[in-house]
Amino acid sequence: MPLLEVENLRVHLPVRQPHLFRSSTAYLRAVDGISFRLDAGETLGIVGESGCGKSTLCRAIMQLTGISSGKVLWSGENLPDLSQQEMDRKRSELQMVFQDPTASLNPRMTIGSAIGEPLTVFRPDMDQGSRLQAVQEMMQAVGLPPELANRYPHQFSGGQCQRVAIARAMILKPKLVVCDEPVSALDVSTQAQIVNLLKKLQKNSGAAFIFVSHDLPAVRYMCTRIMVMYLGKVVEIATRDELFENPRHPYTRALLSAVRHSRQAGREEARIVLAGEVPSPMDPPSGCAFHTRCPHASQWCRKEAPLLDEISVGHQVACHYWNDLAAEEPAVRTASPV
Amino acid sequence: MRPLLRCEDLNVRFNVRGGVVDAVSNVHLTVGRGECLGVLGESGSGKSQCFLAIMGLLSRNGSASGSVWFDGREILNAPRKELDRIRGRSIAMVFQDAMSGLTPFMRIGDQLTEVLVEHMGVSEHDARKRSVEVLEILQFPQPRRRLRMYPYELSGGMRQRVMIALALLCKPELIIADEPTTALDATIQAQVLDFLGGLKRRTDTSVVIITHDFGVALELCDRVMVMYAGRVVESGSIADIVSRPQHPYTQALFQATLGMDADPERDIPTIPGQAPDLQRLPAGCAFAPRCSQAIPRCHQLRPELKKRFDGHMAACFVEQRQ
């Protein structure tokens, strides 16, 4: 049995449309029918641009937001069916690290008590001595000198605060850690430190990780399997090497080319520049949601949404033309400015 | 030829509670016509403050000293009237955060035309025409319709392009772009970079790109200046900076930037420690406490920026093997 199995998950958030006489409610389809599975100890990367629903997906897995339909099976148990008390008990197994470390820490709590708080909540029988010891060990594991335990978050840099947040998530030895853009708010030199730390913790703890980021090199470095999202849907999911060497969805290709181009010294490789913007999830396009920006879109794409096809073991793509795009070099479209 | 922008011994100091902060110290720089200069550094390195000072946009507790010449005229601490003639018209600035750069209660169209009417004295009608033109150049979808919209109705990428459009309207000679793509998504970032690259190629507009991203600098810049703790630690052509960086900080920063070729089985090389507190800078080189190549002298004396080879300067006592 997989550790986590998400089945056809939908999160449609109500948005009030005010009107003088007849206000109505529209629905923002943040997560629109997502299925995937995660095995124990595995690291899954989720990439996509802002508004694609990757953060909402995380929150739905963690039961921090209500879901509209679908299942979130945790070791076979459907989390949305649990009562509040039952879910609260489960939380020691699922932990989350947020993007902005300074916002996710209580400014009035010393970092020692912040890291120890999960223990006070979930292991009330633990005596103070062993709790203190656990906190010190955890601080060492995340690279914080234990003598700093009595300081407050404002005395720390962003990178150090993120270490505190990670320590707090890891101290209960969870089975799953969901990291939502854990390094985006940090400086380059600090980013590398935190990515190394997460990688080390993941190896040593054996916990499964979901690593959400728009930073492809970081996702490639951290994860063994990667899922690409666009407008609330999965467009491609594959193992790391398969996705980076053999991307099939036009959107994945554009994302990869945007990064490859800017990171390498040679500028000869033409970049795929997508036209237009990500459409609004309030009013997603008909058919394939990507058709408005896709260089290969046809009438078929405008009418019918492609299903997620398994094209080889573990590699799924949602594109009508994945097979035709296989041999072809990525189509190059360059904006023509000035 | 006379450089378009020349800056000598620029210093920026802020009065804060408990003393002063020297945010920028002893910066010399030139930007030639049609040239693109990249200013690389992490947060707190002084890269933004340096150009805010040049533009006369420091916050009230800040003061700048030194000399800045734009097209041969001294502009540092010039009276506001004089600056207003240059700002917007000859030098334009694109800020990182497009939401706070635009007035929230003014339609996009009014914000764009206002600039033209104010600076160029053209008629409302011509201003509107030119605005649409610039938005079209920026591949802004449905520009005519969107002129009636308010900033909140636009996506981040569109807002950023309105900011760039504002900067382009008066055909400035110099554009200073502060992290122009940082807040944008990968595919939108690609669009904006593509546009800025094209602008540089097709017109002889000079561009300064302030960024923390090596990739952005690599793509657009001719020359790069690396800043650390308020000082320039290295400057040179982008090719030299990448292929033979002379300062250990530049080397470390480049290595710490995750590339698509990083080996997932190995640790990323990191820069130990954290950026220094500008109020408590060490006596010697500010980078010495984090530097793997530091020698005893680095902790006592501050190295001056010295020529290493043609067109390349570095502030470091340690000679690099070529």
XYZ file of C-alpha atoms in Angstrom:
660
model
C 0.000 0.000 0.000
C 1.376 3.446 -0.830
C 1.875 5.892 2.027
C -0.298 8.506 0.382
C -2.755 8.098 -2.440
C -4.628 11.048 -3.853
C -7.622 10.134 -5.991
C -9.368 12.552 -8.293
C -8.979 15.374 -5.798
C -10.887 18.591 -6.445
C -10.722 21.795 -4.472
C -13.121 24.404 -5.825
C -12.975 27.555 -3.782
C -16.089 29.741 -3.691
C -15.536 33.338 -4.776
C -18.373 35.789 -4.209
C -19.219 37.875 -7.240
C -20.796 40.980 -5.789
C -23.657 42.560 -7.658
C -26.105 45.236 -6.604
C -29.188 43.009 -6.860
C -28.119 39.434 -7.417
C -24.776 38.539 -5.934
C -23.624 35.140 -7.060
C -20.891 32.710 -6.210
C -18.370 31.525 -8.768
C -15.915 28.736 -8.166
C -12.183 28.923 -8.535
C -10.970 25.505 -9.603
C -7.663 25.526 -7.736
C -7.242 21.762 -7.848
C -9.235 20.058 -10.536
C -9.069 16.281 -10.526
C -5.610 15.276 -9.375
C -4.512 11.712 -8.724
C -1.104 10.438 -7.699
C 0.562 8.155 -5.195
C 3.547 8.501 -2.964
C 5.477 5.619 -1.397
C 7.144 5.720 1.996
C 10.532 7.437 1.868
C 9.963 8.812 -1.631
C 10.487 12.445 -2.626
C 7.971 13.883 -5.031
C 8.530 17.290 -6.605
C 5.600 19.464 -7.665
C 6.378 22.236 -10.126
C 4.196 24.805 -11.793
C 3.702 28.540 -11.971
C 1.855 30.683 -9.485
C -1.850 30.010 -9.534
C -1.497 26.442 -10.813
C -2.832 25.087 -7.530
C 0.299 23.496 -6.134
C -0.004 25.182 -2.734
C -3.732 24.452 -2.527
C -2.962 20.815 -3.301
C -0.521 20.725 -0.364
C -3.044 22.331 1.944
C -5.701 19.855 0.826
C -3.388 16.916 1.537
C -2.679 18.351 4.980
C -6.421 18.954 5.523
C -5.789 22.653 5.984
C -8.487 23.397 3.452
C -11.751 21.656 2.719
C -11.969 19.536 -0.422
C -14.826 19.449 -2.922
C -14.526 15.826 -3.948
C -12.034 13.004 -4.219
C -9.969 11.109 -1.712
C -6.774 11.630 0.236
C -5.832 8.146 1.410
C -3.221 8.078 4.155
C -2.067 4.481 4.608
C -5.457 3.503 3.220
C -7.486 5.805 5.472
C -9.402 8.671 3.851
C -8.326 11.810 5.726
C -11.353 14.000 4.833
C -13.601 11.411 6.529
C -11.832 11.750 9.862
C -13.236 13.842 12.686
C -11.332 16.889 13.827
C -9.906 15.038 16.860
C -8.833 12.043 14.796
C -7.192 14.313 12.239
C -5.384 16.300 14.927
C -3.866 13.078 16.207
C -2.737 12.207 12.681
C -0.905 15.499 12.304
C 2.159 14.182 14.071
C 2.681 11.995 11.004
C 2.196 14.728 8.385
C 4.144 17.931 8.782
C 4.568 21.007 6.670
C 7.295 23.607 6.071
C 6.078 26.920 4.678
C 7.659 29.434 2.343
C 8.079 32.403 4.655
C 9.881 31.230 7.796
C 9.571 34.539 9.612
C 5.788 34.520 9.177
C 5.356 30.908 10.257
C 7.108 31.315 13.604
C 5.518 32.898 16.656
C 7.552 36.062 17.312
C 6.989 35.824 21.084
C 8.178 32.268 21.465
C 11.847 31.417 21.898
C 13.023 29.138 19.160
C 13.746 26.415 21.716
C 10.118 26.351 22.813
C 8.934 26.657 19.196
C 10.887 23.538 18.261
C 9.758 21.724 21.430
C 6.077 22.702 21.134
C 5.067 19.740 18.937
C 6.437 17.455 21.662
C 4.384 19.185 24.379
C 1.278 18.714 22.252
C 1.782 15.183 20.973
C 3.968 13.622 23.680
C 2.523 15.151 26.894
C 3.941 12.293 28.965
C 7.502 13.196 28.004
C 9.427 14.732 30.932
C 11.064 18.092 30.569
C 14.606 16.745 30.637
C 14.164 14.428 27.698
C 12.184 17.056 25.812
C 15.021 19.524 26.214
C 17.450 16.910 25.054
C 15.321 16.122 21.989
C 15.202 19.840 21.134
C 18.970 20.156 21.427
C 19.547 17.110 19.255
C 17.123 18.447 16.660
C 18.810 21.853 16.683
C 22.136 20.201 16.056
C 20.654 18.125 13.246
C 19.482 21.275 11.430
C 22.751 23.112 12.047
C 21.669 25.497 14.806
C 23.950 25.805 17.845
C 21.827 24.563 20.816
C 22.952 27.505 22.932
C 20.743 29.744 20.779
C 17.597 28.028 22.123
C 16.606 31.029 24.228
C 16.660 33.552 21.389
C 13.653 34.884 19.515
C 12.930 34.606 15.775
C 13.685 38.290 15.100
C 17.272 37.700 16.199
C 17.701 35.207 13.382
C 18.281 35.525 9.656
C 15.782 34.091 7.155
C 17.899 31.005 6.620
C 18.144 30.328 10.341
C 14.392 30.794 10.776
C 13.829 28.248 8.032
C 16.102 25.848 9.935
C 13.884 26.381 12.993
C 10.746 25.686 10.942
C 12.332 22.522 9.561
C 13.393 21.380 13.045
C 9.846 21.935 14.282
C 8.455 19.841 11.453
C 10.967 17.026 11.880
C 10.996 16.667 15.667
C 7.984 14.321 15.736
C 9.672 12.053 13.186
C 6.811 12.413 10.684
C 6.243 9.998 7.829
C 5.570 12.807 5.370
C 6.976 16.323 5.217
C 5.360 18.737 2.780
C 7.678 21.627 1.893
C 5.914 24.489 0.124
C 8.568 26.637 -1.605
C 10.979 26.181 1.302
C 13.862 28.103 -0.279
C 12.165 30.713 -2.483
C 12.355 33.492 0.084
C 16.076 32.977 0.748
C 19.270 34.351 -0.751
C 21.286 32.215 -3.159
C 23.997 31.238 -0.681
C 21.402 30.377 1.976
C 19.257 28.451 -0.497
C 22.078 26.009 -1.123
C 22.520 25.474 2.631
C 18.823 24.718 3.174
C 18.572 22.432 0.144
C 21.581 20.460 1.422
C 19.977 20.261 4.853
C 16.642 18.995 3.519
C 18.435 16.416 1.421
C 20.416 15.196 4.438
C 17.309 15.017 6.651
C 15.417 13.171 3.974
C 18.189 10.562 3.729
C 18.605 10.157 7.483
C 14.960 10.230 8.544
C 13.525 8.003 5.828
C 10.441 10.243 5.708
C 8.628 10.850 2.438
C 8.851 14.417 1.140
C 6.667 16.498 -1.116
C 8.790 19.358 -2.382
C 6.844 22.157 -4.028
C 8.804 24.753 -5.955
C 8.944 26.778 -9.099
C 12.717 26.390 -9.034
C 13.404 23.508 -11.400
C 17.093 22.986 -10.586
C 16.199 22.680 -6.889
C 13.392 20.202 -7.645
C 15.660 18.190 -9.889
C 18.282 18.072 -7.161
C 15.857 17.060 -4.376
C 13.340 14.719 -5.960
C 13.199 11.278 -7.467
C 9.825 11.813 -9.113
C 8.353 15.045 -10.458
C 4.824 16.191 -11.201
C 4.152 19.209 -13.423
C 0.919 21.135 -12.823
C -0.926 23.638 -14.953
C -4.201 25.303 -13.958
C -5.144 22.799 -11.295
C -4.340 19.718 -13.351
C -1.406 17.370 -13.719
C 0.067 17.685 -17.212
C 3.000 15.351 -16.756
C 4.436 13.093 -14.089
C 7.597 11.010 -14.377
C 10.797 10.022 -12.647
C 13.393 12.770 -12.496
C 15.665 11.476 -15.238
C 12.777 10.606 -17.537
C 11.183 14.040 -17.120
C 14.360 16.008 -17.727
C 15.648 13.880 -20.576
C 12.401 13.003 -22.265
C 9.776 15.669 -21.505
C 6.668 15.115 -23.600
C 4.186 17.804 -22.643
C 4.697 21.125 -24.491
C 4.345 22.981 -21.188
C 7.054 20.903 -19.510
C 9.273 21.557 -22.497
C 8.756 25.298 -22.276
C 9.490 25.302 -18.542
C 12.656 23.294 -19.022
C 13.863 25.420 -21.883
C 13.329 28.611 -19.862
C 15.713 27.297 -17.210
C 18.273 25.565 -19.414
C 18.634 28.671 -21.470
C 19.387 31.031 -18.647
C 21.646 28.758 -16.633
C 24.156 27.689 -19.214
C 26.974 29.707 -20.656
C 26.294 28.677 -24.258
C 23.423 30.729 -25.622
C 23.014 28.814 -28.850
C 20.029 26.750 -27.735
C 16.870 28.578 -28.736
C 14.396 29.089 -25.972
C 10.732 28.316 -26.195
C 8.943 31.501 -25.283
C 5.286 30.902 -24.588
C 2.925 33.589 -25.727
C 0.352 35.033 -23.359
C -0.502 34.494 -19.763
C -1.725 31.710 -17.540
C -5.532 31.889 -17.873
C -7.635 32.473 -14.787
C -8.647 29.353 -12.845
C -12.027 31.068 -12.389
C -12.688 30.630 -16.061
C -10.384 27.924 -17.413
C -10.266 27.440 -21.198
C -12.290 24.689 -22.820
C -10.615 21.412 -23.680
C -6.970 21.269 -22.764
C -6.329 24.155 -20.359
C -2.952 24.789 -21.994
C -4.285 25.215 -25.544
C -4.353 29.034 -25.362
C -0.557 29.121 -25.075
C 0.458 25.888 -26.752
C 2.391 26.140 -30.039
C 0.939 22.777 -31.146
C -2.712 23.282 -30.247
C -5.346 22.107 -32.702
C -9.146 22.079 -32.893
C -9.106 18.802 -30.991
C -7.257 20.425 -28.061
C -9.788 23.262 -27.919
C -12.698 20.832 -27.678
C -11.554 17.874 -25.673
C -9.351 17.768 -22.598
C -6.666 15.112 -22.886
C -6.535 12.439 -20.198
C -3.399 11.527 -18.335
C -1.936 8.695 -20.456
C 0.668 6.286 -19.191
C 3.191 6.364 -22.035
C 5.845 4.248 -20.355
C 6.186 2.766 -16.879
C 5.684 5.612 -14.417
C 5.565 8.332 -17.096
C 2.158 9.927 -17.572
C 1.339 12.784 -19.929
C -1.887 14.690 -20.568
C -1.488 15.753 -24.208
C -3.233 14.552 -27.356
C -0.009 14.863 -29.301
C 2.635 13.479 -26.969
C 3.517 10.830 -29.497
C 3.863 13.263 -32.411
C 5.975 15.578 -30.312
C 8.338 12.803 -29.361
C 10.766 12.941 -32.256
C 10.252 16.544 -33.166
C 12.535 19.201 -31.734
C 10.670 21.619 -29.514
C 9.022 24.247 -31.650
C 10.721 27.581 -31.222
C 8.720 30.703 -30.870
C 10.520 33.866 -30.148
C 8.824 37.044 -29.193
C 9.542 39.862 -31.596
C 10.169 42.945 -29.522
C 10.818 46.542 -30.576
C 33.679 58.277 -26.043
C 32.183 59.779 -22.939
C 30.273 57.184 -20.919
C 26.578 57.850 -20.455
C 26.706 57.312 -16.707
C 29.810 57.718 -14.581
C 29.918 57.412 -10.882
C 32.921 58.087 -8.676
C 33.427 57.229 -5.049
C 29.722 56.891 -4.344
C 28.867 56.390 -0.686
C 25.441 55.905 0.823
C 24.925 56.199 4.536
C 21.756 55.728 6.583
C 21.116 57.128 10.012
C 19.431 54.435 12.030
C 18.646 53.918 15.656
C 21.944 53.172 17.351
C 24.265 54.688 14.769
C 24.889 54.781 11.060
C 24.885 52.120 8.366
C 27.219 52.438 5.417
C 25.079 50.708 2.811
C 27.294 51.617 -0.145
C 30.986 52.463 0.086
C 33.402 53.725 -2.510
C 31.616 52.570 -5.655
C 33.047 53.552 -9.029
C 31.209 52.606 -12.175
C 30.584 53.568 -15.777
C 27.852 52.610 -18.194
C 28.542 53.201 -21.870
C 25.949 53.940 -24.526
C 24.137 50.783 -25.587
C 25.872 48.827 -22.876
C 24.223 46.505 -20.403
C 25.757 46.447 -16.936
C 24.759 43.760 -14.461
C 24.956 44.434 -10.737
C 25.058 41.149 -8.868
C 24.689 40.669 -5.154
C 22.606 39.183 -2.396
C 20.174 41.102 -0.232
C 21.939 43.759 1.812
C 24.838 44.050 -0.605
C 23.887 47.634 -1.433
C 23.117 46.972 -5.074
C 19.707 48.649 -5.031
C 20.670 51.537 -2.727
C 23.535 52.407 -5.028
C 21.138 53.145 -7.898
C 18.413 54.662 -5.739
C 21.098 57.161 -4.652
C 22.014 57.877 -8.268
C 18.337 58.534 -9.012
C 17.942 60.719 -5.926
C 15.404 58.320 -4.451
C 16.988 57.455 -1.108
C 14.680 57.297 1.870
C 14.779 60.310 4.167
C 17.329 58.950 6.626
C 19.804 58.259 3.843
C 22.456 60.515 2.364
C 24.769 60.072 -0.588
C 28.207 61.500 -1.259
C 30.582 61.279 -4.189
C 29.997 62.207 -7.805
C 27.605 60.975 -10.433
C 27.677 62.325 -13.966
C 24.931 61.602 -16.416
C 25.869 62.595 -19.937
C 28.552 64.872 -18.504
C 26.307 66.598 -15.976
C 26.659 66.176 -12.236
C 23.357 64.791 -10.940
C 24.087 63.493 -7.446
C 22.124 65.506 -4.898
C 21.023 67.864 -7.680
C 17.978 70.029 -6.922
C 14.684 68.302 -7.416
C 13.687 70.411 -10.407
C 16.762 69.376 -12.297
C 16.355 65.736 -11.357
C 12.738 65.769 -12.507
C 13.920 66.764 -15.983
C 16.201 63.725 -16.127
C 14.195 61.140 -14.247
C 11.550 59.437 -16.307
C 12.719 61.175 -19.442
C 16.427 60.310 -19.727
C 16.780 57.728 -17.001
C 13.923 55.415 -16.151
C 13.724 52.889 -13.397
C 11.835 49.574 -13.340
C 11.167 48.355 -9.827
C 10.880 44.782 -8.665
C 7.478 44.956 -7.081
C 5.069 46.009 -9.780
C 2.077 46.195 -7.441
C 3.599 48.891 -5.258
C 5.130 50.699 -8.228
C 1.741 51.457 -9.746
C -0.907 53.701 -8.280
C -3.714 51.330 -7.261
C -6.611 53.705 -7.896
C -5.566 54.982 -11.319
C -6.352 53.246 -14.578
C -3.337 51.823 -16.396
C -3.993 54.112 -19.337
C -4.012 57.264 -17.217
C -0.770 56.267 -15.521
C 0.900 55.716 -18.871
C -0.343 58.880 -20.570
C 0.405 61.011 -17.507
C 4.112 60.258 -17.912
C 4.112 61.400 -21.526
C 2.056 64.516 -20.937
C 4.237 65.516 -17.977
C 7.649 64.776 -19.409
C 7.243 65.239 -23.148
C 4.412 67.733 -23.259
C 2.476 65.803 -25.890
C -1.304 65.869 -26.222
C -3.538 63.394 -24.416
C -4.475 61.826 -27.758
C -0.877 61.295 -28.909
C 0.053 60.014 -25.491
C -2.654 57.366 -25.708
C -1.463 56.311 -29.149
C 2.115 55.993 -27.995
C 1.021 54.026 -24.891
C -0.790 51.471 -27.015
C 2.234 51.255 -29.276
C 4.587 50.497 -26.395
C 2.205 47.931 -24.911
C 2.015 46.257 -28.301
C 5.797 46.113 -28.482
C 5.704 44.390 -25.117
C 3.238 41.850 -26.524
C 0.649 42.949 -24.065
C -2.603 41.178 -24.894
C -5.463 43.507 -25.958
C -3.720 46.768 -25.007
C -6.588 49.099 -25.957
C -9.059 47.302 -23.707
C -6.600 47.004 -20.831
C -5.823 50.715 -20.729
C -9.151 51.063 -18.913
C -8.206 48.527 -16.246
C -6.834 49.077 -12.772
C -3.576 47.458 -11.615
C -5.367 44.882 -9.444
C -7.145 43.545 -12.507
C -3.878 42.543 -14.145
C -1.681 39.530 -13.489
C 1.828 39.930 -12.091
C 3.421 39.487 -15.491
C 1.170 42.108 -17.067
C 1.811 44.571 -14.242
C 5.540 44.101 -14.661
C 5.148 44.889 -18.352
C 3.168 48.021 -17.538
C 6.114 49.044 -15.354
C 8.513 48.403 -18.221
C 6.188 50.256 -20.585
C 6.211 53.239 -18.209
C 9.994 53.188 -18.346
C 10.076 52.941 -22.145
C 7.474 55.592 -22.976
C 9.831 58.547 -23.186
C 12.544 56.558 -24.963
C 15.061 57.021 -22.151
C 18.778 56.717 -22.737
C 19.259 54.617 -19.631
C 16.969 52.055 -18.034
C 17.732 50.840 -14.520
C 15.892 47.611 -13.836
C 15.909 46.395 -10.240
C 15.250 42.648 -10.182
C 12.891 42.986 -13.154
C 12.044 39.291 -13.329
C 12.371 38.070 -9.759
C 8.680 38.280 -8.955
C 7.669 36.572 -12.197
C 7.026 32.961 -13.136
C 9.451 31.043 -15.286
C 7.564 31.353 -18.571
C 6.733 35.039 -18.025
C 10.325 35.651 -16.942
C 11.392 34.196 -20.279
C 9.132 36.683 -22.087
C 10.498 39.690 -20.207
C 14.150 38.664 -20.592
C 13.587 38.096 -24.252
C 12.150 41.550 -24.566
C 14.956 43.276 -22.655
C 17.519 41.395 -24.751
C 15.807 42.575 -27.917
C 15.667 46.144 -26.697
C 19.399 46.113 -26.098
C 20.133 44.661 -29.525
C 17.838 46.896 -31.522
C 18.201 50.287 -29.903
C 21.236 51.811 -28.259
C 19.486 52.139 -24.922
C 21.823 51.501 -22.012
C 20.521 49.093 -19.408
C 21.523 48.416 -15.822
C 20.164 45.157 -14.445
C 20.263 44.756 -10.682
C 19.874 41.092 -9.865
C 20.847 38.245 -7.575
C 20.469 35.726 -10.385
C 23.571 34.712 -12.315
C 21.328 33.344 -15.073
C 19.738 36.733 -15.753
C 23.134 38.458 -15.850
C 24.523 35.778 -18.116
C 21.748 36.268 -20.573
C 21.653 40.047 -20.850
C 24.773 41.735 -19.596
C 28.014 42.756 -21.267
C 29.724 43.627 -18.025
C 29.052 42.620 -14.442
C 29.865 44.172 -11.108
C 29.644 41.925 -8.032
C 28.814 43.590 -4.722
C 29.237 42.350 -1.185
C 28.498 44.271 2.013
C 28.213 47.617 0.208
C 31.394 47.352 -1.841
C 32.275 46.208 -5.307
C 34.388 43.076 -4.910
C 34.819 42.256 -8.585
C 33.987 43.671 -11.968
C 34.665 42.557 -15.496
C 33.129 41.209 -18.680
C 30.440 38.592 -18.162
C 32.571 36.003 -19.962
C 35.516 36.569 -17.611
C 33.344 36.668 -14.513
C 31.934 33.274 -15.422
C 35.046 31.571 -16.794
C 37.742 32.981 -14.535
C 36.252 34.707 -11.494
C 38.983 36.308 -9.384
C 37.163 36.899 -6.133
C 36.387 33.946 -3.850
C 32.893 35.367 -3.239
C 32.070 35.372 -6.950
C 33.396 31.838 -7.224
C 31.415 30.650 -4.225
C 28.223 32.380 -5.374
C 28.485 30.765 -8.776
C 29.046 27.333 -7.270
C 26.181 27.729 -4.810
C 23.783 28.500 -7.671
C 22.077 25.231 -8.461
C 22.296 24.394 -12.123
C 20.484 21.801 -14.168
C 23.710 19.785 -14.259
C 24.130 19.478 -10.465
C 24.775 15.922 -9.279
C 21.872 15.025 -6.958
C 24.124 12.582 -5.100
C 26.532 15.273 -3.961
C 26.183 18.238 -1.618
C 25.919 21.654 -3.232
C 28.975 23.725 -2.338
C 27.750 26.434 0.034
C 29.052 29.659 1.459
C 29.278 29.035 5.217
C 27.862 31.536 7.677
C 25.678 34.445 6.708
C 25.866 37.927 5.258
C 27.585 40.353 7.636
C 25.783 42.936 9.725
C 26.614 46.266 8.079
C 26.789 47.927 11.472
C 29.401 45.486 12.713
C 31.655 44.931 9.735
C 34.932 43.143 10.436
C 38.154 45.145 10.266
C 39.560 43.452 7.186
C 37.762 42.116 4.129
C 34.025 41.808 4.843
C 33.959 38.383 3.196
C 36.989 37.005 5.070
C 35.003 35.273 7.864
C 33.160 33.180 5.239
C 36.038 32.799 2.793
C 37.720 29.433 2.307
C 40.834 31.041 0.875
C 41.375 33.730 3.513
C 44.917 34.368 4.748
C 45.742 36.166 8.040
C 46.126 39.504 6.252
C 42.495 39.355 5.052
C 41.279 39.702 8.635
C 43.349 42.821 9.322
C 43.372 44.870 6.118
C 40.689 45.594 3.569
C 41.855 44.802 0.031
C 41.404 47.579 -2.526
C 39.796 46.988 -5.887
C 42.769 46.362 -8.185
C 43.225 45.522 -11.826
C 43.779 41.807 -12.424
C 43.913 41.800 -16.186
C 42.489 43.897 -18.983
C 39.074 45.200 -18.031
C 38.891 43.098 -14.888
C 39.141 44.270 -11.289
C 38.957 42.361 -8.015
C 39.321 43.295 -4.367
C 41.209 40.359 -2.895
C 44.700 39.692 -1.548
C 44.715 36.122 -2.796
C 46.007 35.711 -6.339
C 44.087 33.164 -8.383
C 45.951 30.728 -10.583
C 45.056 31.303 -14.190
